[in-house]
């Protein structure tokens, strides 16, 4: 089944030299990782203020770290889905390709994508807030197993936290600059599985559009970004992305 039937979309994609993609929690939903908003979303049951802020980590380290440890375990058990693999395949088609993600699950990398621009960090990394020492999942597990009252501490005595961006914290500057750059220069920009509610990531599709990009949204539902999209592909990204990549491959001139 072809999904690219709009001749204007075909023309734009065919000519595209720069393709940029922004992904959100929706792309990992079919891998079994819950999204944040919408039905059964994490933030409908839990309070972000109590679990995803530096203040709560500092005041309630054990509770916050147990929750992150649990999420690490969920992520480790999950596998990339066809949507993640399709984006890796898409990366080889244009002259230049950027993959920007708000996800902290590392599933794009596990599907083979390289140079992923992570805007909100990576849950499989941890570091000491005092001396900055990094802890891999295995090293962190060892510390966590022996932690007094589930409060993980570095050998220097500092608290160990996950390398994720919490509410009220700045995004990694270099990655944000790379993401802005990718959006501004994109000929085609895909917004995949994101509700578009968290800035500054949510500004990227509009920025791309202002820079002249053809904006494609892939989502199971309409979002605040849908009004701006040139093409809306409604459904599961794990089904739509592989089809879209097939369509693009057939319409590109043979090398
Ligand atoms: P959200 O949970 O806000 O939105 C997920 C989006 O994915 C929704 O629009 C769903 O309709 C869509 N969706 C669900 N399943 C899908 C599927 N199989 N295929 C395609 N789309 C699907 O997640 P994000 O937009 O990523 O921030 O949330 C942004 C940020 O808010 C997160 O990075 C996190 C959170 O608080 C931090 O932790 C800093």
PDB file of C-alpha atoms and ligand atoms in Angstrom:
ATOM      1  CA  UNK A   1       0.000   0.000   0.000  1.00  0.00           C
ATOM      2  CA  UNK A   2       1.379   3.367  -1.022  1.00  0.00           C
ATOM      3  CA  UNK A   3       0.910   6.339   1.262  1.00  0.00           C
ATOM      4  CA  UNK A   4       2.566   8.977  -0.881  1.00  0.00           C
ATOM      5  CA  UNK A   5      -0.138   9.811  -3.400  1.00  0.00           C
ATOM      6  CA  UNK A   6      -0.004  13.607  -3.283  1.00  0.00           C
ATOM      7  CA  UNK A   7       2.038  14.726  -6.361  1.00  0.00           C
ATOM      8  CA  UNK A   8       3.258  17.922  -4.662  1.00  0.00           C
ATOM      9  CA  UNK A   9       4.566  15.901  -1.688  1.00  0.00           C
ATOM     10  CA  UNK A  10       6.332  13.506  -4.050  1.00  0.00           C
ATOM     11  CA  UNK A  11       8.030  16.363  -5.886  1.00  0.00           C
ATOM     12  CA  UNK A  12       9.266  18.012  -2.661  1.00  0.00           C
ATOM     13  CA  UNK A  13      10.571  14.790  -1.149  1.00  0.00           C
ATOM     14  CA  UNK A  14      12.235  13.803  -4.413  1.00  0.00           C
ATOM     15  CA  UNK A  15      14.158  17.080  -4.465  1.00  0.00           C
ATOM     16  CA  UNK A  16      14.979  17.131  -0.746  1.00  0.00           C
ATOM     17  CA  UNK A  17      18.690  17.312   0.040  1.00  0.00           C
ATOM     18  CA  UNK A  18      18.241  17.819   3.777  1.00  0.00           C
ATOM     19  CA  UNK A  19      15.783  15.759   5.767  1.00  0.00           C
ATOM     20  CA  UNK A  20      15.362  16.278   9.509  1.00  0.00           C
ATOM     21  CA  UNK A  21      13.218  14.257  11.887  1.00  0.00           C
ATOM     22  CA  UNK A  22      11.983  15.033  15.389  1.00  0.00           C
ATOM     23  CA  UNK A  23      10.753  12.073  17.401  1.00  0.00           C
ATOM     24  CA  UNK A  24       8.813  11.894  20.653  1.00  0.00           C
ATOM     25  CA  UNK A  25       7.521   9.217  22.984  1.00  0.00           C
ATOM     26  CA  UNK A  26       4.999   7.973  20.383  1.00  0.00           C
ATOM     27  CA  UNK A  27       7.703   6.336  18.271  1.00  0.00           C
ATOM     28  CA  UNK A  28       8.628   4.084  21.187  1.00  0.00           C
ATOM     29  CA  UNK A  29       5.023   3.295  22.172  1.00  0.00           C
ATOM     30  CA  UNK A  30       4.988   0.210  19.927  1.00  0.00           C
ATOM     31  CA  UNK A  31       8.141  -0.973  21.721  1.00  0.00           C
ATOM     32  CA  UNK A  32       6.129  -1.014  24.951  1.00  0.00           C
ATOM     33  CA  UNK A  33       7.358   2.241  26.497  1.00  0.00           C
ATOM     34  CA  UNK A  34       4.485   4.363  27.795  1.00  0.00           C
ATOM     35  CA  UNK A  35       4.035   7.905  26.440  1.00  0.00           C
ATOM     36  CA  UNK A  36       3.681  10.901  28.782  1.00  0.00           C
ATOM     37  CA  UNK A  37       0.331  12.344  27.711  1.00  0.00           C
ATOM     38  CA  UNK A  38      -2.927  10.946  26.392  1.00  0.00           C
ATOM     39  CA  UNK A  39      -4.743   7.844  27.543  1.00  0.00           C
ATOM     40  CA  UNK A  40      -2.573   5.843  29.986  1.00  0.00           C
ATOM     41  CA  UNK A  41       0.229   8.428  29.640  1.00  0.00           C
ATOM     42  CA  UNK A  42       2.727   8.539  32.528  1.00  0.00           C
ATOM     43  CA  UNK A  43       1.786  12.098  33.466  1.00  0.00           C
ATOM     44  CA  UNK A  44      -1.901  11.148  33.793  1.00  0.00           C
ATOM     45  CA  UNK A  45      -1.010   8.889  36.726  1.00  0.00           C
ATOM     46  CA  UNK A  46       2.126  10.443  38.191  1.00  0.00           C
ATOM     47  CA  UNK A  47       3.128  13.970  38.979  1.00  0.00           C
ATOM     48  CA  UNK A  48       6.031  15.320  36.917  1.00  0.00           C
ATOM     49  CA  UNK A  49       6.810  17.816  39.688  1.00  0.00           C
ATOM     50  CA  UNK A  50       7.311  14.957  42.148  1.00  0.00           C
ATOM     51  CA  UNK A  51       9.430  12.799  39.885  1.00  0.00           C
ATOM     52  CA  UNK A  52      11.080  14.894  37.227  1.00  0.00           C
ATOM     53  CA  UNK A  53      12.630  17.900  38.919  1.00  0.00           C
ATOM     54  CA  UNK A  54      15.901  18.558  40.667  1.00  0.00           C
ATOM     55  CA  UNK A  55      14.088  19.703  43.823  1.00  0.00           C
ATOM     56  CA  UNK A  56      12.251  16.400  44.180  1.00  0.00           C
ATOM     57  CA  UNK A  57      15.435  14.433  43.455  1.00  0.00           C
ATOM     58  CA  UNK A  58      17.268  16.383  46.154  1.00  0.00           C
ATOM     59  CA  UNK A  59      14.481  16.114  48.732  1.00  0.00           C
ATOM     60  CA  UNK A  60      13.239  12.623  47.851  1.00  0.00           C
ATOM     61  CA  UNK A  61      16.267  10.954  46.287  1.00  0.00           C
ATOM     62  CA  UNK A  62      15.224   7.376  47.094  1.00  0.00           C
ATOM     63  CA  UNK A  63      11.725   7.682  45.583  1.00  0.00           C
ATOM     64  CA  UNK A  64      12.928   9.486  42.467  1.00  0.00           C
ATOM     65  CA  UNK A  65      15.845   7.112  41.889  1.00  0.00           C
ATOM     66  CA  UNK A  66      13.716   4.012  42.417  1.00  0.00           C
ATOM     67  CA  UNK A  67      11.349   5.327  39.750  1.00  0.00           C
ATOM     68  CA  UNK A  68      14.184   6.004  37.308  1.00  0.00           C
ATOM     69  CA  UNK A  69      15.732   2.620  38.080  1.00  0.00           C
ATOM     70  CA  UNK A  70      12.371   1.033  37.251  1.00  0.00           C
ATOM     71  CA  UNK A  71      12.179   2.968  33.967  1.00  0.00           C
ATOM     72  CA  UNK A  72      15.752   1.927  33.128  1.00  0.00           C
ATOM     73  CA  UNK A  73      14.714  -1.698  33.590  1.00  0.00           C
ATOM     74  CA  UNK A  74      11.638  -1.259  31.362  1.00  0.00           C
ATOM     75  CA  UNK A  75      13.770   0.331  28.627  1.00  0.00           C
ATOM     76  CA  UNK A  76      16.452  -2.356  28.819  1.00  0.00           C
ATOM     77  CA  UNK A  77      13.797  -5.024  28.211  1.00  0.00           C
ATOM     78  CA  UNK A  78      12.292  -3.202  25.208  1.00  0.00           C
ATOM     79  CA  UNK A  79      13.481  -3.458  21.640  1.00  0.00           C
ATOM     80  CA  UNK A  80      13.444  -0.972  18.761  1.00  0.00           C
ATOM     81  CA  UNK A  81      10.368  -1.326  16.531  1.00  0.00           C
ATOM     82  CA  UNK A  82      10.022  -1.016  12.713  1.00  0.00           C
ATOM     83  CA  UNK A  83       9.641   2.784  13.076  1.00  0.00           C
ATOM     84  CA  UNK A  84      13.119   3.112  14.608  1.00  0.00           C
ATOM     85  CA  UNK A  85      14.631   0.872  11.914  1.00  0.00           C
ATOM     86  CA  UNK A  86      12.853   2.749   9.110  1.00  0.00           C
ATOM     87  CA  UNK A  87      14.400   6.034  10.270  1.00  0.00           C
ATOM     88  CA  UNK A  88      17.835   4.452  10.161  1.00  0.00           C
ATOM     89  CA  UNK A  89      17.122   3.400   6.590  1.00  0.00           C
ATOM     90  CA  UNK A  90      15.797   6.864   5.731  1.00  0.00           C
ATOM     91  CA  UNK A  91      19.057   8.409   6.962  1.00  0.00           C
ATOM     92  CA  UNK A  92      20.904   6.879   3.992  1.00  0.00           C
ATOM     93  CA  UNK A  93      18.685   8.395   1.295  1.00  0.00           C
ATOM     94  CA  UNK A  94      19.198  12.201   1.279  1.00  0.00           C
ATOM     95  CA  UNK A  95      22.499  14.059   1.080  1.00  0.00           C
ATOM     96  CA  UNK A  96      22.093  15.150   4.670  1.00  0.00           C
ATOM     97  CA  UNK A  97      19.976  13.709   7.450  1.00  0.00           C
ATOM     98  CA  UNK A  98      19.438  14.733  11.068  1.00  0.00           C
ATOM     99  CA  UNK A  99      17.619  12.708  13.683  1.00  0.00           C
ATOM    100  CA  UNK A 100      16.544  14.719  16.715  1.00  0.00           C
ATOM    101  CA  UNK A 101      14.827  12.986  19.610  1.00  0.00           C
ATOM    102  CA  UNK A 102      13.152  13.981  22.846  1.00  0.00           C
ATOM    103  CA  UNK A 103      13.328  10.361  23.934  1.00  0.00           C
ATOM    104  CA  UNK A 104      15.737   9.161  26.560  1.00  0.00           C
ATOM    105  CA  UNK A 105      15.449   5.454  25.767  1.00  0.00           C
ATOM    106  CA  UNK A 106      18.364   5.051  23.312  1.00  0.00           C
ATOM    107  CA  UNK A 107      16.189   2.949  20.965  1.00  0.00           C
ATOM    108  CA  UNK A 108      17.214   4.898  17.840  1.00  0.00           C
ATOM    109  CA  UNK A 109      20.847   4.045  18.567  1.00  0.00           C
ATOM    110  CA  UNK A 110      19.935   0.412  19.204  1.00  0.00           C
ATOM    111  CA  UNK A 111      18.246   0.378  15.776  1.00  0.00           C
ATOM    112  CA  UNK A 112      21.562   1.457  14.266  1.00  0.00           C
ATOM    113  CA  UNK A 113      21.115   5.244  14.024  1.00  0.00           C
ATOM    114  CA  UNK A 114      24.274   7.244  14.623  1.00  0.00           C
ATOM    115  CA  UNK A 115      24.759  10.893  15.644  1.00  0.00           C
ATOM    116  CA  UNK A 116      21.303  11.065  17.199  1.00  0.00           C
ATOM    117  CA  UNK A 117      20.687  14.540  18.626  1.00  0.00           C
ATOM    118  CA  UNK A 118      19.309  13.844  22.093  1.00  0.00           C
ATOM    119  CA  UNK A 119      17.499  16.866  23.523  1.00  0.00           C
ATOM    120  CA  UNK A 120      16.394  15.446  26.865  1.00  0.00           C
ATOM    121  CA  UNK A 121      19.384  13.259  27.749  1.00  0.00           C
ATOM    122  CA  UNK A 122      19.664   9.491  28.027  1.00  0.00           C
ATOM    123  CA  UNK A 123      18.227   7.376  30.808  1.00  0.00           C
ATOM    124  CA  UNK A 124      20.930   4.757  30.449  1.00  0.00           C
ATOM    125  CA  UNK A 125      23.570   7.235  31.622  1.00  0.00           C
ATOM    126  CA  UNK A 126      24.041   8.593  35.144  1.00  0.00           C
ATOM    127  CA  UNK A 127      26.458  11.059  36.711  1.00  0.00           C
ATOM    128  CA  UNK A 128      27.514  12.423  40.080  1.00  0.00           C
ATOM    129  CA  UNK A 129      26.188  15.918  40.737  1.00  0.00           C
ATOM    130  CA  UNK A 130      29.313  16.771  42.756  1.00  0.00           C
ATOM    131  CA  UNK A 131      32.325  15.504  40.788  1.00  0.00           C
ATOM    132  CA  UNK A 132      30.649  14.721  37.447  1.00  0.00           C
ATOM    133  CA  UNK A 133      31.813  11.082  37.299  1.00  0.00           C
ATOM    134  CA  UNK A 134      29.789   9.119  34.761  1.00  0.00           C
ATOM    135  CA  UNK A 135      28.164   5.789  35.622  1.00  0.00           C
ATOM    136  CA  UNK A 136      27.072   3.216  33.030  1.00  0.00           C
ATOM    137  CA  UNK A 137      23.955   1.144  33.731  1.00  0.00           C
ATOM    138  CA  UNK A 138      26.105  -1.705  35.114  1.00  0.00           C
ATOM    139  CA  UNK A 139      28.164   0.612  37.330  1.00  0.00           C
ATOM    140  CA  UNK A 140      25.031   2.342  38.523  1.00  0.00           C
ATOM    141  CA  UNK A 141      23.364  -1.025  39.278  1.00  0.00           C
ATOM    142  CA  UNK A 142      26.291  -1.944  41.513  1.00  0.00           C
ATOM    143  CA  UNK A 143      26.058   1.333  43.448  1.00  0.00           C
ATOM    144  CA  UNK A 144      22.258   1.141  43.640  1.00  0.00           C
ATOM    145  CA  UNK A 145      22.359  -2.436  44.964  1.00  0.00           C
ATOM    146  CA  UNK A 146      24.563  -1.356  47.866  1.00  0.00           C
ATOM    147  CA  UNK A 147      23.026   2.092  48.391  1.00  0.00           C
ATOM    148  CA  UNK A 148      21.930   2.922  51.910  1.00  0.00           C
ATOM    149  CA  UNK A 149      18.155   3.577  51.869  1.00  0.00           C
ATOM    150  CA  UNK A 150      18.187   3.590  48.036  1.00  0.00           C
ATOM    151  CA  UNK A 151      20.152   6.833  47.909  1.00  0.00           C
ATOM    152  CA  UNK A 152      22.919   6.226  45.323  1.00  0.00           C
ATOM    153  CA  UNK A 153      26.175   8.026  46.152  1.00  0.00           C
ATOM    154  CA  UNK A 154      29.413   8.459  44.247  1.00  0.00           C
ATOM    155  CA  UNK A 155      32.749   7.537  45.897  1.00  0.00           C
ATOM    156  CA  UNK A 156      33.151  11.309  46.489  1.00  0.00           C
ATOM    157  CA  UNK A 157      29.912  11.324  48.512  1.00  0.00           C
ATOM    158  CA  UNK A 158      27.865  13.233  45.912  1.00  0.00           C
ATOM    159  CA  UNK A 159      24.436  12.074  44.778  1.00  0.00           C
ATOM    160  CA  UNK A 160      24.201  10.194  41.484  1.00  0.00           C
ATOM    161  CA  UNK A 161      21.415  11.235  39.122  1.00  0.00           C
ATOM    162  CA  UNK A 162      20.211  10.074  35.713  1.00  0.00           C
ATOM    163  CA  UNK A 163      21.444  12.057  32.717  1.00  0.00           C
ATOM    164  CA  UNK A 164      17.995  13.341  31.830  1.00  0.00           C
ATOM    165  CA  UNK A 165      16.671  16.868  31.549  1.00  0.00           C
ATOM    166  CA  UNK A 166      14.177  17.650  34.292  1.00  0.00           C
ATOM    167  CA  UNK A 167      11.489  20.318  34.364  1.00  0.00           C
ATOM    168  CA  UNK A 168      13.069  23.717  34.919  1.00  0.00           C
ATOM    169  CA  UNK A 169      16.468  22.567  33.607  1.00  0.00           C
ATOM    170  CA  UNK A 170      18.165  23.782  30.443  1.00  0.00           C
ATOM    171  CA  UNK A 171      18.577  21.468  27.475  1.00  0.00           C
ATOM    172  CA  UNK A 172      22.138  20.502  26.479  1.00  0.00           C
ATOM    173  CA  UNK A 173      23.203  23.638  24.614  1.00  0.00           C
ATOM    174  CA  UNK A 174      25.258  22.054  21.859  1.00  0.00           C
ATOM    175  CA  UNK A 175      22.513  19.561  21.001  1.00  0.00           C
ATOM    176  CA  UNK A 176      19.871  22.274  20.967  1.00  0.00           C
ATOM    177  CA  UNK A 177      21.987  24.342  18.572  1.00  0.00           C
ATOM    178  CA  UNK A 178      22.434  21.314  16.300  1.00  0.00           C
ATOM    179  CA  UNK A 179      18.669  20.747  16.384  1.00  0.00           C
ATOM    180  CA  UNK A 180      17.881  24.386  15.491  1.00  0.00           C
ATOM    181  CA  UNK A 181      20.402  24.210  12.698  1.00  0.00           C
ATOM    182  CA  UNK A 182      18.907  20.988  11.352  1.00  0.00           C
ATOM    183  CA  UNK A 183      15.392  22.464  11.433  1.00  0.00           C
ATOM    184  CA  UNK A 184      16.377  25.707   9.716  1.00  0.00           C
ATOM    185  CA  UNK A 185      18.170  23.889   6.881  1.00  0.00           C
ATOM    186  CA  UNK A 186      15.659  21.088   6.359  1.00  0.00           C
ATOM    187  CA  UNK A 187      13.856  20.744   3.035  1.00  0.00           C
ATOM    188  CA  UNK A 188      11.604  18.103   4.570  1.00  0.00           C
ATOM    189  CA  UNK A 189      10.902  17.880   8.303  1.00  0.00           C
ATOM    190  CA  UNK A 190       9.131  14.932   9.902  1.00  0.00           C
ATOM    191  CA  UNK A 191       7.495  15.299  13.302  1.00  0.00           C
ATOM    192  CA  UNK A 192       6.906  11.776  14.601  1.00  0.00           C
ATOM    193  CA  UNK A 193       5.004  10.691  17.720  1.00  0.00           C
ATOM    194  CA  UNK A 194       5.225  13.942  19.630  1.00  0.00           C
ATOM    195  CA  UNK A 195       2.362  15.929  21.141  1.00  0.00           C
ATOM    196  CA  UNK A 196       4.311  19.148  20.515  1.00  0.00           C
ATOM    197  CA  UNK A 197       3.613  20.417  23.999  1.00  0.00           C
ATOM    198  CA  UNK A 198       7.088  20.734  25.431  1.00  0.00           C
ATOM    199  CA  UNK A 199       9.285  23.579  24.308  1.00  0.00           C
ATOM    200  CA  UNK A 200      11.853  24.207  22.982  1.00  0.00           C
ATOM    201  CA  UNK A 201      11.614  20.884  21.096  1.00  0.00           C
ATOM    202  CA  UNK A 202       8.073  21.780  20.051  1.00  0.00           C
ATOM    203  CA  UNK A 203       9.366  24.910  18.290  1.00  0.00           C
ATOM    204  CA  UNK A 204      11.434  22.878  15.828  1.00  0.00           C
ATOM    205  CA  UNK A 205       8.662  21.902  13.363  1.00  0.00           C
ATOM    206  CA  UNK A 206       7.518  25.544  13.125  1.00  0.00           C
ATOM    207  CA  UNK A 207      11.084  26.736  12.753  1.00  0.00           C
ATOM    208  CA  UNK A 208      11.586  24.261   9.916  1.00  0.00           C
ATOM    209  CA  UNK A 209       8.368  25.427   8.289  1.00  0.00           C
ATOM    210  CA  UNK A 210       9.455  29.077   8.526  1.00  0.00           C
ATOM    211  CA  UNK A 211      12.720  28.054   6.858  1.00  0.00           C
ATOM    212  CA  UNK A 212      10.733  26.649   3.942  1.00  0.00           C
ATOM    213  CA  UNK A 213      10.575  22.969   4.877  1.00  0.00           C
ATOM    214  CA  UNK A 214       7.757  20.667   3.853  1.00  0.00           C
ATOM    215  CA  UNK A 215       6.327  19.515   7.167  1.00  0.00           C
ATOM    216  CA  UNK A 216       5.084  15.955   7.596  1.00  0.00           C
ATOM    217  CA  UNK A 217       3.408  14.856  10.815  1.00  0.00           C
ATOM    218  CA  UNK A 218       3.107  11.197  11.774  1.00  0.00           C
ATOM    219  CA  UNK A 219       0.918  10.597  14.795  1.00  0.00           C
ATOM    220  CA  UNK A 220      -2.007   8.489  15.906  1.00  0.00           C
ATOM    221  CA  UNK A 221      -3.893  11.702  16.758  1.00  0.00           C
ATOM    222  CA  UNK A 222      -4.141  15.352  15.783  1.00  0.00           C
ATOM    223  CA  UNK A 223      -1.763  17.607  17.720  1.00  0.00           C
ATOM    224  CA  UNK A 224      -1.132  21.313  18.173  1.00  0.00           C
ATOM    225  CA  UNK A 225       1.300  21.024  15.244  1.00  0.00           C
ATOM    226  CA  UNK A 226      -1.215  19.468  12.819  1.00  0.00           C
ATOM    227  CA  UNK A 227      -2.500  22.834  11.583  1.00  0.00           C
ATOM    228  CA  UNK A 228       0.959  23.679  10.261  1.00  0.00           C
ATOM    229  CA  UNK A 229       1.626  20.322   8.607  1.00  0.00           C
ATOM    230  CA  UNK A 230       1.702  20.004   4.801  1.00  0.00           C
ATOM    231  CA  UNK A 231       1.026  16.286   5.052  1.00  0.00           C
ATOM    232  CA  UNK A 232      -0.537  14.419   7.969  1.00  0.00           C
ATOM    233  CA  UNK A 233      -0.094  10.667   8.145  1.00  0.00           C
ATOM    234  CA  UNK A 234      -2.365   9.432  10.882  1.00  0.00           C
ATOM    235  CA  UNK A 235      -1.592   6.072  12.469  1.00  0.00           C
ATOM    236  CA  UNK A 236       1.142   4.083  14.183  1.00  0.00           C
ATOM    237  CA  UNK A 237       4.651   5.258  13.305  1.00  0.00           C
ATOM    238  CA  UNK A 238       5.845   1.636  13.392  1.00  0.00           C
ATOM    239  CA  UNK A 239       3.602   0.954  10.396  1.00  0.00           C
ATOM    240  CA  UNK A 240       3.647   4.301   8.587  1.00  0.00           C
ATOM    241  CA  UNK A 241       7.401   4.980   8.648  1.00  0.00           C
ATOM    242  CA  UNK A 242       8.444   1.725   6.915  1.00  0.00           C
ATOM    243  CA  UNK A 243       5.804   2.342   4.216  1.00  0.00           C
ATOM    244  CA  UNK A 244       6.875   5.960   3.793  1.00  0.00           C
ATOM    245  CA  UNK A 245      10.530   4.959   3.425  1.00  0.00           C
ATOM    246  CA  UNK A 246       9.562   2.351   0.821  1.00  0.00           C
ATOM    247  CA  UNK A 247       7.583   4.993  -1.084  1.00  0.00           C
ATOM    248  CA  UNK A 248      10.479   7.455  -0.962  1.00  0.00           C
ATOM    249  CA  UNK A 249      12.923   4.804  -2.133  1.00  0.00           C
ATOM    250  CA  UNK A 250      10.789   3.982  -5.149  1.00  0.00           C
ATOM    251  CA  UNK A 251      10.417   7.605  -6.169  1.00  0.00           C
ATOM    252  CA  UNK A 252      14.107   8.528  -5.815  1.00  0.00           C
ATOM    253  CA  UNK A 253      16.246   8.297  -8.957  1.00  0.00           C
ATOM    254  CA  UNK A 254      18.472   5.211  -8.917  1.00  0.00           C
ATOM    255  CA  UNK A 255      22.106   5.942  -7.980  1.00  0.00           C
TER     256      UNK A 255
HETATM  257  P1  LIG B   1       3.792  12.820  24.659  1.00  0.00           P
HETATM  258  O1  LIG B   1       3.436  11.700  25.563  1.00  0.00           O
HETATM  259  O2  LIG B   1       3.436  14.195  25.074  1.00  0.00           O
HETATM  260  O3  LIG B   1       3.124  12.582  23.225  1.00  0.00           O
HETATM  261  C1  LIG B   1       3.218  11.357  22.565  1.00  0.00           C
HETATM  262  C2  LIG B   1       2.562  11.506  21.210  1.00  0.00           C
HETATM  263  O4  LIG B   1       2.724  10.286  20.510  1.00  0.00           O
HETATM  264  C3  LIG B   1       1.063  11.802  21.260  1.00  0.00           C
HETATM  265  O5  LIG B   1       0.768  12.900  20.402  1.00  0.00           O
HETATM  266  C4  LIG B   1       0.416  10.506  20.753  1.00  0.00           C
HETATM  267  O6  LIG B   1      -0.777  10.752  20.021  1.00  0.00           O
HETATM  268  C5  LIG B   1       1.499   9.952  19.851  1.00  0.00           C
HETATM  269  N1  LIG B   1       1.522   8.496  19.690  1.00  0.00           N
HETATM  270  C6  LIG B   1       1.216   7.530  20.588  1.00  0.00           C
HETATM  271  N2  LIG B   1       1.436   6.307  20.085  1.00  0.00           N
HETATM  272  C7  LIG B   1       1.884   6.492  18.799  1.00  0.00           C
HETATM  273  C8  LIG B   1       2.275   5.618  17.744  1.00  0.00           C
HETATM  274  N3  LIG B   1       2.276   4.292  17.887  1.00  0.00           N
HETATM  275  N4  LIG B   1       2.677   6.177  16.578  1.00  0.00           N
HETATM  276  C9  LIG B   1       2.692   7.527  16.413  1.00  0.00           C
HETATM  277  N5  LIG B   1       2.316   8.394  17.369  1.00  0.00           N
HETATM  278  C10 LIG B   1       1.930   7.902  18.543  1.00  0.00           C
HETATM  279  O7  LIG B   1       5.351  12.654  24.353  1.00  0.00           O
HETATM  280  P2  LIG B   1       6.391  13.758  23.842  1.00  0.00           P
HETATM  281  O8  LIG B   1       5.779  14.680  22.851  1.00  0.00           O
HETATM  282  O9  LIG B   1       7.618  13.035  23.461  1.00  0.00           O
HETATM  283  O10 LIG B   1      10.166  15.488  28.634  1.00  0.00           O
HETATM  284  O11 LIG B   1       6.661  14.541  25.195  1.00  0.00           O
HETATM  285  C11 LIG B   1       7.620  15.552  25.209  1.00  0.00           C
HETATM  286  C12 LIG B   1       8.331  15.565  26.524  1.00  0.00           C
HETATM  287  O12 LIG B   1       7.383  15.628  27.602  1.00  0.00           O
HETATM  288  C13 LIG B   1       9.127  14.310  26.849  1.00  0.00           C
HETATM  289  O13 LIG B   1      10.390  14.267  26.223  1.00  0.00           O
HETATM  290  C14 LIG B   1       9.256  14.405  28.343  1.00  0.00           C
HETATM  291  C15 LIG B   1       7.842  14.773  28.695  1.00  0.00           C
HETATM  292  O14 LIG B   1       7.653  15.429  29.887  1.00  0.00           O
HETATM  293  C16 LIG B   1      11.084  15.357  29.613  1.00  0.00           C
HETATM  294  O15 LIG B   1      11.149  14.369  30.302  1.00  0.00           O
HETATM  295  C17 LIG B   1      11.977  16.546  29.744  1.00  0.00           C
END
